[in-house]
């Protein structure tokens, strides 16, 4: 079975000098794209949840820096490095929980310092590198995570940590994709994930797009499935992981994890190293 046949969603594209984003507010009723051609549009897309998910936010911000640099250089080629700092602060203020946002901005700030003269292709290369590395990392995490599932089973996931939340393929859904094609995962239960219903609107839609069996359940039904022995693993992503290992994820993850512990269901948190924030001592310090 080809893993690529179970990865059909491409949420972020750089095309024709602009950033094209699937508008996740409209899914699953409509699949439309928003085109961002300046940094203000990118910041608004992050803020209003056109794009969401920590890795995807970071990638989007990186492309936003490319757009900002282009405009700043066109306006003031001699002082664009100083002027762009205002744009970096604009992006940094859009979503405080997602540490990948600040990680990506720091990567792009270092690339700005490395530019000889104008931004040219240097910043676009850096943004593309961040994007491509995220997809490659997700595939590797998918393989590693799926290998931990020794007995074929159904799994439960909360919120959306799939292609829509990343550069492509997904973190938690990356494990699920890899687990499904290797016959380790038989079915996915996706809970609604209130109040934005990311599980109902996004995760269920993604899995149906990739022909992976999924059952949408009410927010409070997961614990009952665990009690009945219907779920072997709870698999989730993360917005930020503190230095002590505390995990911040969508509201409701805490309750699901407690239920899993009570019923002997294993829990897997799937996230890249850019989600780990060694400057935050514990979850209590995460905004």
PDB file of C-alpha atoms in Angstrom:
ATOM      1  CA  UNK A   1       0.000   0.000   0.000  1.00  0.00           C
ATOM      2  CA  UNK A   2       1.430   3.368  -1.020  1.00  0.00           C
ATOM      3  CA  UNK A   3       1.612   5.931   1.770  1.00  0.00           C
ATOM      4  CA  UNK A   4       1.371   8.783  -0.744  1.00  0.00           C
ATOM      5  CA  UNK A   5      -2.155   7.693  -1.655  1.00  0.00           C
ATOM      6  CA  UNK A   6      -3.090   8.593   1.926  1.00  0.00           C
ATOM      7  CA  UNK A   7      -1.730  12.134   1.846  1.00  0.00           C
ATOM      8  CA  UNK A   8      -3.899  14.188  -0.459  1.00  0.00           C
ATOM      9  CA  UNK A   9      -4.241  17.436   1.525  1.00  0.00           C
ATOM     10  CA  UNK A  10      -1.846  20.301   0.730  1.00  0.00           C
ATOM     11  CA  UNK A  11      -2.737  23.190   3.069  1.00  0.00           C
ATOM     12  CA  UNK A  12       0.096  25.641   2.293  1.00  0.00           C
ATOM     13  CA  UNK A  13       1.451  26.516  -1.153  1.00  0.00           C
ATOM     14  CA  UNK A  14       3.840  29.210  -2.393  1.00  0.00           C
ATOM     15  CA  UNK A  15       2.735  30.018  -5.933  1.00  0.00           C
ATOM     16  CA  UNK A  16       2.990  33.001  -8.289  1.00  0.00           C
ATOM     17  CA  UNK A  17       4.766  35.106  -5.695  1.00  0.00           C
ATOM     18  CA  UNK A  18       2.065  34.668  -3.076  1.00  0.00           C
ATOM     19  CA  UNK A  19       1.031  32.360  -0.239  1.00  0.00           C
ATOM     20  CA  UNK A  20      -2.017  30.170  -0.880  1.00  0.00           C
ATOM     21  CA  UNK A  21      -3.757  28.756   2.197  1.00  0.00           C
ATOM     22  CA  UNK A  22      -6.745  26.434   2.475  1.00  0.00           C
ATOM     23  CA  UNK A  23      -9.339  28.425   4.431  1.00  0.00           C
ATOM     24  CA  UNK A  24      -9.917  26.038   7.321  1.00  0.00           C
ATOM     25  CA  UNK A  25     -12.848  28.072   8.620  1.00  0.00           C
ATOM     26  CA  UNK A  26     -14.951  26.906   5.669  1.00  0.00           C
ATOM     27  CA  UNK A  27     -14.234  23.180   5.823  1.00  0.00           C
ATOM     28  CA  UNK A  28     -15.838  20.728   5.332  1.00  0.00           C
ATOM     29  CA  UNK A  29     -18.651  22.490   3.470  1.00  0.00           C
ATOM     30  CA  UNK A  30     -16.339  24.339   1.060  1.00  0.00           C
ATOM     31  CA  UNK A  31     -12.696  23.902   0.088  1.00  0.00           C
ATOM     32  CA  UNK A  32     -11.415  27.340  -0.862  1.00  0.00           C
ATOM     33  CA  UNK A  33      -8.035  29.059  -0.774  1.00  0.00           C
ATOM     34  CA  UNK A  34      -7.030  32.436   0.595  1.00  0.00           C
ATOM     35  CA  UNK A  35      -4.187  34.168  -1.252  1.00  0.00           C
ATOM     36  CA  UNK A  36      -1.870  36.320   0.889  1.00  0.00           C
ATOM     37  CA  UNK A  37       0.306  38.823  -0.960  1.00  0.00           C
ATOM     38  CA  UNK A  38       1.581  40.887   1.987  1.00  0.00           C
ATOM     39  CA  UNK A  39       2.526  40.337   5.624  1.00  0.00           C
ATOM     40  CA  UNK A  40      -0.659  41.945   6.955  1.00  0.00           C
ATOM     41  CA  UNK A  41      -2.758  39.341   5.148  1.00  0.00           C
ATOM     42  CA  UNK A  42      -0.567  36.546   6.532  1.00  0.00           C
ATOM     43  CA  UNK A  43      -0.892  37.883  10.086  1.00  0.00           C
ATOM     44  CA  UNK A  44      -4.659  38.102   9.727  1.00  0.00           C
ATOM     45  CA  UNK A  45      -4.824  34.542   8.354  1.00  0.00           C
ATOM     46  CA  UNK A  46      -3.022  33.269  11.449  1.00  0.00           C
ATOM     47  CA  UNK A  47      -5.070  35.415  13.824  1.00  0.00           C
ATOM     48  CA  UNK A  48      -8.501  34.530  12.405  1.00  0.00           C
ATOM     49  CA  UNK A  49      -7.693  30.797  12.113  1.00  0.00           C
ATOM     50  CA  UNK A  50      -7.700  30.576   8.334  1.00  0.00           C
ATOM     51  CA  UNK A  51      -4.571  28.574   9.152  1.00  0.00           C
ATOM     52  CA  UNK A  52      -4.060  26.835  12.497  1.00  0.00           C
ATOM     53  CA  UNK A  53      -1.890  24.159  14.068  1.00  0.00           C
ATOM     54  CA  UNK A  54       1.506  25.015  15.538  1.00  0.00           C
ATOM     55  CA  UNK A  55       3.763  23.765  12.690  1.00  0.00           C
ATOM     56  CA  UNK A  56       1.517  25.270  10.002  1.00  0.00           C
ATOM     57  CA  UNK A  57       1.504  28.603  11.812  1.00  0.00           C
ATOM     58  CA  UNK A  58       5.309  28.627  11.864  1.00  0.00           C
ATOM     59  CA  UNK A  59       5.573  27.801   8.159  1.00  0.00           C
ATOM     60  CA  UNK A  60       2.975  30.418   7.271  1.00  0.00           C
ATOM     61  CA  UNK A  61       4.834  33.047   9.295  1.00  0.00           C
ATOM     62  CA  UNK A  62       8.093  32.168   7.504  1.00  0.00           C
ATOM     63  CA  UNK A  63       6.469  32.858   4.139  1.00  0.00           C
ATOM     64  CA  UNK A  64       4.997  36.019   5.655  1.00  0.00           C
ATOM     65  CA  UNK A  65       8.539  37.229   6.333  1.00  0.00           C
ATOM     66  CA  UNK A  66       9.357  36.651   2.651  1.00  0.00           C
ATOM     67  CA  UNK A  67       6.455  38.885   1.641  1.00  0.00           C
ATOM     68  CA  UNK A  68       7.399  41.513   4.232  1.00  0.00           C
ATOM     69  CA  UNK A  69      11.017  41.609   3.061  1.00  0.00           C
ATOM     70  CA  UNK A  70       9.980  41.999  -0.549  1.00  0.00           C
ATOM     71  CA  UNK A  71       7.774  44.980   0.262  1.00  0.00           C
ATOM     72  CA  UNK A  72      10.256  46.601   2.651  1.00  0.00           C
ATOM     73  CA  UNK A  73      13.097  46.289   0.152  1.00  0.00           C
ATOM     74  CA  UNK A  74      10.967  47.764  -2.624  1.00  0.00           C
ATOM     75  CA  UNK A  75      10.070  50.728  -0.411  1.00  0.00           C
ATOM     76  CA  UNK A  76      13.422  51.363   1.328  1.00  0.00           C
ATOM     77  CA  UNK A  77      16.260  49.191  -0.032  1.00  0.00           C
ATOM     78  CA  UNK A  78      18.817  50.817   2.255  1.00  0.00           C
ATOM     79  CA  UNK A  79      16.974  50.206   5.530  1.00  0.00           C
ATOM     80  CA  UNK A  80      14.751  47.195   4.933  1.00  0.00           C
ATOM     81  CA  UNK A  81      16.411  45.111   7.669  1.00  0.00           C
ATOM     82  CA  UNK A  82      15.531  47.674  10.328  1.00  0.00           C
ATOM     83  CA  UNK A  83      12.036  48.293   8.954  1.00  0.00           C
ATOM     84  CA  UNK A  84      11.099  44.607   8.790  1.00  0.00           C
ATOM     85  CA  UNK A  85      11.385  44.234  12.565  1.00  0.00           C
ATOM     86  CA  UNK A  86       7.925  45.814  12.827  1.00  0.00           C
ATOM     87  CA  UNK A  87       6.571  43.060  10.581  1.00  0.00           C
ATOM     88  CA  UNK A  88       8.249  40.353  12.640  1.00  0.00           C
ATOM     89  CA  UNK A  89       6.588  41.741  15.761  1.00  0.00           C
ATOM     90  CA  UNK A  90       3.241  41.801  13.955  1.00  0.00           C
ATOM     91  CA  UNK A  91       3.580  38.101  13.157  1.00  0.00           C
ATOM     92  CA  UNK A  92       4.795  37.243  16.650  1.00  0.00           C
ATOM     93  CA  UNK A  93       1.671  38.769  18.190  1.00  0.00           C
ATOM     94  CA  UNK A  94      -0.811  36.630  16.281  1.00  0.00           C
ATOM     95  CA  UNK A  95      -0.853  33.360  18.299  1.00  0.00           C
ATOM     96  CA  UNK A  96       0.993  33.268  21.649  1.00  0.00           C
ATOM     97  CA  UNK A  97       0.556  29.563  22.457  1.00  0.00           C
ATOM     98  CA  UNK A  98       2.230  28.115  19.367  1.00  0.00           C
ATOM     99  CA  UNK A  99       5.972  28.145  20.054  1.00  0.00           C
ATOM    100  CA  UNK A 100       6.688  27.080  16.454  1.00  0.00           C
ATOM    101  CA  UNK A 101       5.660  30.602  15.456  1.00  0.00           C
ATOM    102  CA  UNK A 102       8.519  32.183  17.393  1.00  0.00           C
ATOM    103  CA  UNK A 103      10.944  29.450  16.331  1.00  0.00           C
ATOM    104  CA  UNK A 104      10.196  30.142  12.654  1.00  0.00           C
ATOM    105  CA  UNK A 105      10.465  33.919  13.093  1.00  0.00           C
ATOM    106  CA  UNK A 106      13.856  33.463  14.771  1.00  0.00           C
ATOM    107  CA  UNK A 107      14.985  31.278  11.853  1.00  0.00           C
ATOM    108  CA  UNK A 108      13.912  33.945   9.380  1.00  0.00           C
ATOM    109  CA  UNK A 109      15.526  36.731  11.457  1.00  0.00           C
ATOM    110  CA  UNK A 110      18.837  34.860  11.258  1.00  0.00           C
ATOM    111  CA  UNK A 111      18.384  34.492   7.488  1.00  0.00           C
ATOM    112  CA  UNK A 112      17.744  38.236   7.206  1.00  0.00           C
ATOM    113  CA  UNK A 113      21.068  38.896   8.944  1.00  0.00           C
ATOM    114  CA  UNK A 114      22.696  36.538   6.463  1.00  0.00           C
ATOM    115  CA  UNK A 115      21.347  38.360   3.403  1.00  0.00           C
ATOM    116  CA  UNK A 116      23.961  40.092   1.283  1.00  0.00           C
ATOM    117  CA  UNK A 117      22.279  43.248   0.019  1.00  0.00           C
ATOM    118  CA  UNK A 118      18.621  42.622  -0.740  1.00  0.00           C
ATOM    119  CA  UNK A 119      16.543  39.621   0.380  1.00  0.00           C
ATOM    120  CA  UNK A 120      16.594  38.132  -3.132  1.00  0.00           C
ATOM    121  CA  UNK A 121      15.997  34.389  -3.039  1.00  0.00           C
ATOM    122  CA  UNK A 122      17.666  33.813   0.337  1.00  0.00           C
ATOM    123  CA  UNK A 123      14.555  34.242   2.474  1.00  0.00           C
ATOM    124  CA  UNK A 124      12.345  32.230   0.146  1.00  0.00           C
ATOM    125  CA  UNK A 125      14.892  29.410   0.248  1.00  0.00           C
ATOM    126  CA  UNK A 126      14.793  29.500   4.058  1.00  0.00           C
ATOM    127  CA  UNK A 127      10.986  29.450   4.193  1.00  0.00           C
ATOM    128  CA  UNK A 128      10.870  26.576   1.722  1.00  0.00           C
ATOM    129  CA  UNK A 129      13.483  24.733   3.772  1.00  0.00           C
ATOM    130  CA  UNK A 130      11.327  25.083   6.897  1.00  0.00           C
ATOM    131  CA  UNK A 131       8.292  23.853   4.954  1.00  0.00           C
ATOM    132  CA  UNK A 132      10.006  20.871   3.330  1.00  0.00           C
ATOM    133  CA  UNK A 133      11.756  19.847   6.547  1.00  0.00           C
ATOM    134  CA  UNK A 134       8.413  19.834   8.361  1.00  0.00           C
ATOM    135  CA  UNK A 135       6.903  17.413   5.853  1.00  0.00           C
ATOM    136  CA  UNK A 136       9.971  15.161   6.032  1.00  0.00           C
ATOM    137  CA  UNK A 137       9.928  15.274   9.846  1.00  0.00           C
ATOM    138  CA  UNK A 138       6.232  14.408   9.891  1.00  0.00           C
ATOM    139  CA  UNK A 139       6.825  11.375   7.707  1.00  0.00           C
ATOM    140  CA  UNK A 140       9.630  10.212   9.981  1.00  0.00           C
ATOM    141  CA  UNK A 141       7.523  10.773  13.110  1.00  0.00           C
ATOM    142  CA  UNK A 142       4.730   8.850  11.420  1.00  0.00           C
ATOM    143  CA  UNK A 143       7.006   5.858  10.901  1.00  0.00           C
ATOM    144  CA  UNK A 144       8.434   6.004  14.422  1.00  0.00           C
ATOM    145  CA  UNK A 145       5.050   6.441  16.065  1.00  0.00           C
ATOM    146  CA  UNK A 146       3.338   3.709  14.058  1.00  0.00           C
ATOM    147  CA  UNK A 147       6.120   1.296  15.022  1.00  0.00           C
ATOM    148  CA  UNK A 148       5.107   1.695  18.690  1.00  0.00           C
ATOM    149  CA  UNK A 149       1.660   0.233  17.985  1.00  0.00           C
ATOM    150  CA  UNK A 150       2.363  -3.462  18.405  1.00  0.00           C
ATOM    151  CA  UNK A 151      -1.210  -4.761  18.385  1.00  0.00           C
ATOM    152  CA  UNK A 152      -3.591  -3.678  15.594  1.00  0.00           C
ATOM    153  CA  UNK A 153      -6.309  -1.510  17.112  1.00  0.00           C
ATOM    154  CA  UNK A 154      -8.588   1.484  16.794  1.00  0.00           C
ATOM    155  CA  UNK A 155      -7.289   4.836  18.027  1.00  0.00           C
ATOM    156  CA  UNK A 156      -8.784   8.066  19.329  1.00  0.00           C
ATOM    157  CA  UNK A 157      -7.529  11.521  18.348  1.00  0.00           C
ATOM    158  CA  UNK A 158      -8.468  14.966  19.641  1.00  0.00           C
ATOM    159  CA  UNK A 159      -8.439  18.216  17.656  1.00  0.00           C
ATOM    160  CA  UNK A 160      -6.579  18.248  14.337  1.00  0.00           C
ATOM    161  CA  UNK A 161      -2.890  17.419  14.057  1.00  0.00           C
ATOM    162  CA  UNK A 162      -2.915  16.439  10.418  1.00  0.00           C
ATOM    163  CA  UNK A 163      -1.855  17.937   7.112  1.00  0.00           C
ATOM    164  CA  UNK A 164      -4.011  20.966   7.845  1.00  0.00           C
ATOM    165  CA  UNK A 165      -2.054  21.674  11.041  1.00  0.00           C
ATOM    166  CA  UNK A 166       1.392  21.234   9.474  1.00  0.00           C
ATOM    167  CA  UNK A 167       3.261  21.671   6.225  1.00  0.00           C
ATOM    168  CA  UNK A 168       1.743  18.381   5.106  1.00  0.00           C
ATOM    169  CA  UNK A 169       1.189  14.770   6.243  1.00  0.00           C
ATOM    170  CA  UNK A 170       0.669  15.656   9.906  1.00  0.00           C
ATOM    171  CA  UNK A 171       2.003  14.804  13.343  1.00  0.00           C
ATOM    172  CA  UNK A 172      -0.692  12.776  15.127  1.00  0.00           C
ATOM    173  CA  UNK A 173      -2.419  12.066  11.807  1.00  0.00           C
ATOM    174  CA  UNK A 174       0.988  11.294  10.328  1.00  0.00           C
ATOM    175  CA  UNK A 175       1.252   8.397  12.783  1.00  0.00           C
ATOM    176  CA  UNK A 176      -2.313   7.426  11.944  1.00  0.00           C
ATOM    177  CA  UNK A 177      -1.615   7.530   8.191  1.00  0.00           C
ATOM    178  CA  UNK A 178       1.526   5.421   8.605  1.00  0.00           C
ATOM    179  CA  UNK A 179      -0.233   3.084  11.020  1.00  0.00           C
ATOM    180  CA  UNK A 180      -3.156   2.567   8.672  1.00  0.00           C
ATOM    181  CA  UNK A 181      -1.090   1.641   5.618  1.00  0.00           C
ATOM    182  CA  UNK A 182       0.938  -0.832   7.711  1.00  0.00           C
ATOM    183  CA  UNK A 183      -2.249  -2.438   9.147  1.00  0.00           C
ATOM    184  CA  UNK A 184      -1.486  -1.345  12.712  1.00  0.00           C
ATOM    185  CA  UNK A 185      -4.479   1.001  12.916  1.00  0.00           C
ATOM    186  CA  UNK A 186      -7.868  -0.317  11.872  1.00  0.00           C
ATOM    187  CA  UNK A 187     -10.133   2.660  12.595  1.00  0.00           C
ATOM    188  CA  UNK A 188      -9.925   6.195  13.902  1.00  0.00           C
ATOM    189  CA  UNK A 189     -12.331   7.797  16.350  1.00  0.00           C
ATOM    190  CA  UNK A 190     -12.253  11.588  16.056  1.00  0.00           C
ATOM    191  CA  UNK A 191     -14.036  13.565  18.740  1.00  0.00           C
ATOM    192  CA  UNK A 192     -15.770  16.850  17.932  1.00  0.00           C
ATOM    193  CA  UNK A 193     -13.220  19.084  19.705  1.00  0.00           C
ATOM    194  CA  UNK A 194     -15.359  21.954  20.915  1.00  0.00           C
ATOM    195  CA  UNK A 195     -15.726  24.896  20.664  1.00  0.00           C
ATOM    196  CA  UNK A 196     -14.220  25.197  17.143  1.00  0.00           C
ATOM    197  CA  UNK A 197     -15.049  21.589  16.160  1.00  0.00           C
ATOM    198  CA  UNK A 198     -11.650  20.906  14.591  1.00  0.00           C
ATOM    199  CA  UNK A 199     -12.209  17.182  14.989  1.00  0.00           C
ATOM    200  CA  UNK A 200     -15.596  17.268  13.296  1.00  0.00           C
ATOM    201  CA  UNK A 201     -14.762  19.797  10.578  1.00  0.00           C
ATOM    202  CA  UNK A 202     -11.094  19.060   9.869  1.00  0.00           C
ATOM    203  CA  UNK A 203      -9.835  15.702  11.158  1.00  0.00           C
ATOM    204  CA  UNK A 204     -12.834  13.708   9.946  1.00  0.00           C
ATOM    205  CA  UNK A 205     -12.673  15.532   6.594  1.00  0.00           C
ATOM    206  CA  UNK A 206      -8.932  14.827   6.177  1.00  0.00           C
ATOM    207  CA  UNK A 207      -9.299  11.147   6.930  1.00  0.00           C
ATOM    208  CA  UNK A 208     -12.251  10.792   4.574  1.00  0.00           C
ATOM    209  CA  UNK A 209     -10.241  12.554   1.853  1.00  0.00           C
ATOM    210  CA  UNK A 210      -7.538   9.911   2.317  1.00  0.00           C
ATOM    211  CA  UNK A 211      -9.990   6.994   2.564  1.00  0.00           C
ATOM    212  CA  UNK A 212      -9.047   6.114   6.123  1.00  0.00           C
ATOM    213  CA  UNK A 213     -11.971   4.698   8.183  1.00  0.00           C
ATOM    214  CA  UNK A 214     -13.082   7.335  10.693  1.00  0.00           C
ATOM    215  CA  UNK A 215     -15.982   7.596  13.119  1.00  0.00           C
ATOM    216  CA  UNK A 216     -16.933  11.002  14.468  1.00  0.00           C
ATOM    217  CA  UNK A 217     -17.945  10.872  18.128  1.00  0.00           C
ATOM    218  CA  UNK A 218     -19.427  13.304  20.611  1.00  0.00           C
ATOM    219  CA  UNK A 219     -16.918  15.170  22.762  1.00  0.00           C
ATOM    220  CA  UNK A 220     -17.659  13.132  25.875  1.00  0.00           C
ATOM    221  CA  UNK A 221     -17.865   9.687  24.257  1.00  0.00           C
ATOM    222  CA  UNK A 222     -14.146   8.911  24.225  1.00  0.00           C
ATOM    223  CA  UNK A 223     -13.991   7.736  27.832  1.00  0.00           C
ATOM    224  CA  UNK A 224     -16.867   5.313  27.225  1.00  0.00           C
ATOM    225  CA  UNK A 225     -15.078   3.832  24.202  1.00  0.00           C
ATOM    226  CA  UNK A 226     -11.979   3.373  26.343  1.00  0.00           C
ATOM    227  CA  UNK A 227     -14.044   1.645  29.048  1.00  0.00           C
ATOM    228  CA  UNK A 228     -15.497  -0.708  26.410  1.00  0.00           C
ATOM    229  CA  UNK A 229     -12.025  -1.624  25.190  1.00  0.00           C
ATOM    230  CA  UNK A 230     -12.628  -0.104  21.758  1.00  0.00           C
ATOM    231  CA  UNK A 231      -9.544   2.146  21.768  1.00  0.00           C
ATOM    232  CA  UNK A 232      -5.909   1.033  21.977  1.00  0.00           C
ATOM    233  CA  UNK A 233      -4.214   4.446  21.820  1.00  0.00           C
ATOM    234  CA  UNK A 234      -4.986   8.123  22.279  1.00  0.00           C
ATOM    235  CA  UNK A 235      -2.843   9.978  19.720  1.00  0.00           C
ATOM    236  CA  UNK A 236      -2.604  13.800  19.809  1.00  0.00           C
ATOM    237  CA  UNK A 237      -0.367  16.663  18.719  1.00  0.00           C
ATOM    238  CA  UNK A 238       0.828  19.635  20.760  1.00  0.00           C
ATOM    239  CA  UNK A 239       1.026  23.424  20.568  1.00  0.00           C
ATOM    240  CA  UNK A 240       3.881  23.625  23.061  1.00  0.00           C
ATOM    241  CA  UNK A 241       5.875  21.228  25.238  1.00  0.00           C
ATOM    242  CA  UNK A 242       7.512  22.733  28.319  1.00  0.00           C
ATOM    243  CA  UNK A 243      11.007  21.914  29.584  1.00  0.00           C
ATOM    244  CA  UNK A 244       9.619  19.490  32.186  1.00  0.00           C
ATOM    245  CA  UNK A 245       7.603  17.600  29.573  1.00  0.00           C
ATOM    246  CA  UNK A 246       4.230  19.228  30.222  1.00  0.00           C
ATOM    247  CA  UNK A 247       2.169  19.220  27.028  1.00  0.00           C
ATOM    248  CA  UNK A 248      -0.212  22.000  25.988  1.00  0.00           C
ATOM    249  CA  UNK A 249      -2.767  21.011  23.394  1.00  0.00           C
ATOM    250  CA  UNK A 250      -6.357  21.846  22.514  1.00  0.00           C
ATOM    251  CA  UNK A 251      -8.734  22.186  25.464  1.00  0.00           C
ATOM    252  CA  UNK A 252     -10.129  18.726  26.225  1.00  0.00           C
ATOM    253  CA  UNK A 253      -6.822  16.887  25.811  1.00  0.00           C
ATOM    254  CA  UNK A 254      -6.331  16.892  29.597  1.00  0.00           C
ATOM    255  CA  UNK A 255      -9.612  15.096  30.229  1.00  0.00           C
ATOM    256  CA  UNK A 256      -8.930  12.576  27.465  1.00  0.00           C
ATOM    257  CA  UNK A 257      -5.475  11.838  28.894  1.00  0.00           C
ATOM    258  CA  UNK A 258      -6.870  11.286  32.407  1.00  0.00           C
ATOM    259  CA  UNK A 259      -9.507   8.912  31.027  1.00  0.00           C
ATOM    260  CA  UNK A 260      -6.826   7.050  29.084  1.00  0.00           C
ATOM    261  CA  UNK A 261      -4.686   6.657  32.205  1.00  0.00           C
ATOM    262  CA  UNK A 262      -7.680   5.372  34.174  1.00  0.00           C
ATOM    263  CA  UNK A 263      -8.593   2.790  31.536  1.00  0.00           C
ATOM    264  CA  UNK A 264      -5.062   1.663  30.695  1.00  0.00           C
ATOM    265  CA  UNK A 265      -5.065   3.196  27.217  1.00  0.00           C
ATOM    266  CA  UNK A 266      -1.664   4.314  25.941  1.00  0.00           C
ATOM    267  CA  UNK A 267      -1.120   7.970  25.066  1.00  0.00           C
ATOM    268  CA  UNK A 268       1.142   9.252  22.283  1.00  0.00           C
ATOM    269  CA  UNK A 269       1.997  12.931  21.806  1.00  0.00           C
ATOM    270  CA  UNK A 270       3.474  13.546  18.354  1.00  0.00           C
ATOM    271  CA  UNK A 271       5.403  16.785  17.819  1.00  0.00           C
ATOM    272  CA  UNK A 272       8.632  18.035  16.227  1.00  0.00           C
ATOM    273  CA  UNK A 273      11.493  19.388  18.320  1.00  0.00           C
ATOM    274  CA  UNK A 274      10.464  22.925  17.335  1.00  0.00           C
ATOM    275  CA  UNK A 275       7.406  22.452  19.583  1.00  0.00           C
ATOM    276  CA  UNK A 276       9.634  21.919  22.643  1.00  0.00           C
ATOM    277  CA  UNK A 277      10.204  25.172  24.534  1.00  0.00           C
ATOM    278  CA  UNK A 278      13.151  24.829  26.899  1.00  0.00           C
ATOM    279  CA  UNK A 279      12.599  28.425  28.061  1.00  0.00           C
ATOM    280  CA  UNK A 280       9.233  27.533  29.582  1.00  0.00           C
ATOM    281  CA  UNK A 281       9.771  25.544  32.794  1.00  0.00           C
ATOM    282  CA  UNK A 282       6.315  23.959  33.037  1.00  0.00           C
ATOM    283  CA  UNK A 283       2.870  24.002  31.537  1.00  0.00           C
ATOM    284  CA  UNK A 284       1.713  26.535  34.130  1.00  0.00           C
ATOM    285  CA  UNK A 285       3.852  29.191  32.368  1.00  0.00           C
ATOM    286  CA  UNK A 286       2.333  28.640  28.901  1.00  0.00           C
ATOM    287  CA  UNK A 287       0.006  31.483  27.864  1.00  0.00           C
TER     288      UNK A 287
END
